């Protein structure tokens, strides 16, 4: 997989033209959704380097990450005369970088693509590492490709336009990066004051977080082994996310991951010896900031059904987990029995109150 250049912007007005200057292209396209068109595009609209860019706007939200919207984007590219030498910029959150990255990867067998993530979740996760795709047939990210953007421009100024819930959603992936990397980084993350955000300190943490992800992706770009570390908290997390959606009260991805980490850290404590004090410190941080998802033991069967359909499972009937023996001590390809899954859920219900 080709190397992805991540630029931490000091001033997007300078960094964008400089980055664009490194590539040759005949036409520039900017994809955004209705929210980033309103709140983020005005920041860049007047830049001379984007003067002739063709803009494409799609509906906001994960429901639009589908084949029909993808086809609209292809149609736009086709009608506006995009060629294999055109350059495609994704300006938005994870939905835009996933959909736009896949549109660019497939149009005329692939055109160059650049990401300018505007949410915390996209900065530390979706926009980095080359995963692109769409939802299909009711399944998340069912169709896609590993296709890294040539450059990712991180401008933390966009974070000021995010509400607290979306900051917390992205922060959960940062907490995951802390847990799978090292104790100092993890310690800084759980001491961070989420109620009074210091955006300069947040930017430092974002940079650290991105470099954790970059290191892992470099080792294993196609998720054959170590990249599964990035799935920590996600087996339970995806089940919580699907459950909440089915209950008609959808939750942000990062919240589900945070709750998933409560369960998977507990399982790590039981199965791979994760230290009890760090388990409780992390759980306390999550409880204070993310609250809890409401379910009872009557819902365990449904949660288990969602886990059985997770695409991370290696074979039918076994549920795959990434666990930790310590902060930074990653144990991939662990499995849990139904009884162990029930124990994790019991712990969650007890500890989250
Ligand atoms: N979001 C997890 C990964 O990029 O592998």
PDB file of C-alpha atoms in Angstrom, residues 31-45 56-64 91-96 116 118-119 158 161-163 166 252:
ATOM      1  CA  UNK A  31     -16.624  16.363  -1.997  1.00  0.00           C
ATOM      2  CA  UNK A  32     -18.508  17.464   1.107  1.00  0.00           C
ATOM      3  CA  UNK A  33     -21.817  16.864   2.830  1.00  0.00           C
ATOM      4  CA  UNK A  34     -24.519  19.405   3.561  1.00  0.00           C
ATOM      5  CA  UNK A  35     -23.013  20.118   7.011  1.00  0.00           C
ATOM      6  CA  UNK A  36     -19.424  20.542   5.916  1.00  0.00           C
ATOM      7  CA  UNK A  37     -20.665  22.613   2.985  1.00  0.00           C
ATOM      8  CA  UNK A  38     -22.273  24.987   5.476  1.00  0.00           C
ATOM      9  CA  UNK A  39     -19.707  25.024   8.283  1.00  0.00           C
ATOM     10  CA  UNK A  40     -16.338  24.020   6.804  1.00  0.00           C
ATOM     11  CA  UNK A  41     -16.310  24.865   3.096  1.00  0.00           C
ATOM     12  CA  UNK A  42     -16.578  28.628   3.824  1.00  0.00           C
ATOM     13  CA  UNK A  43     -13.163  28.341   5.522  1.00  0.00           C
ATOM     14  CA  UNK A  44     -11.497  27.183   2.288  1.00  0.00           C
ATOM     15  CA  UNK A  45     -13.809  28.500  -0.445  1.00  0.00           C
ATOM     16  CA  UNK A  56     -19.984  17.927  -5.039  1.00  0.00           C
ATOM     17  CA  UNK A  57     -22.320  17.944  -2.065  1.00  0.00           C
ATOM     18  CA  UNK A  58     -24.173  14.942  -0.660  1.00  0.00           C
ATOM     19  CA  UNK A  59     -26.529  14.360   2.263  1.00  0.00           C
ATOM     20  CA  UNK A  60     -24.996  14.163   5.730  1.00  0.00           C
ATOM     21  CA  UNK A  61     -24.948  11.058   7.918  1.00  0.00           C
ATOM     22  CA  UNK A  62     -24.084   7.403   7.621  1.00  0.00           C
ATOM     23  CA  UNK A  63     -27.404   6.622   5.855  1.00  0.00           C
ATOM     24  CA  UNK A  64     -25.973   8.382   2.807  1.00  0.00           C
ATOM     25  CA  UNK A  91     -13.776  17.588   3.093  1.00  0.00           C
ATOM     26  CA  UNK A  92     -15.747  16.085   5.927  1.00  0.00           C
ATOM     27  CA  UNK A  93     -16.087  13.414   8.563  1.00  0.00           C
ATOM     28  CA  UNK A  94     -15.691   9.675   8.252  1.00  0.00           C
ATOM     29  CA  UNK A  95     -18.743   9.244   6.063  1.00  0.00           C
ATOM     30  CA  UNK A  96     -17.199  11.569   3.454  1.00  0.00           C
ATOM     31  CA  UNK A 116      -9.262  17.053   4.927  1.00  0.00           C
ATOM     32  CA  UNK A 118     -13.317  17.909   9.816  1.00  0.00           C
ATOM     33  CA  UNK A 119     -14.352  15.734  12.773  1.00  0.00           C
ATOM     34  CA  UNK A 158     -12.335  22.494  12.528  1.00  0.00           C
ATOM     35  CA  UNK A 161     -17.232  23.717  15.179  1.00  0.00           C
ATOM     36  CA  UNK A 162     -18.014  20.296  16.710  1.00  0.00           C
ATOM     37  CA  UNK A 163     -20.487  19.734  19.510  1.00  0.00           C
ATOM     38  CA  UNK A 166     -18.876  14.511  18.531  1.00  0.00           C
ATOM     39  CA  UNK A 252     -22.486   7.889  18.007  1.00  0.00           C
TER      40      UNK A 252
END
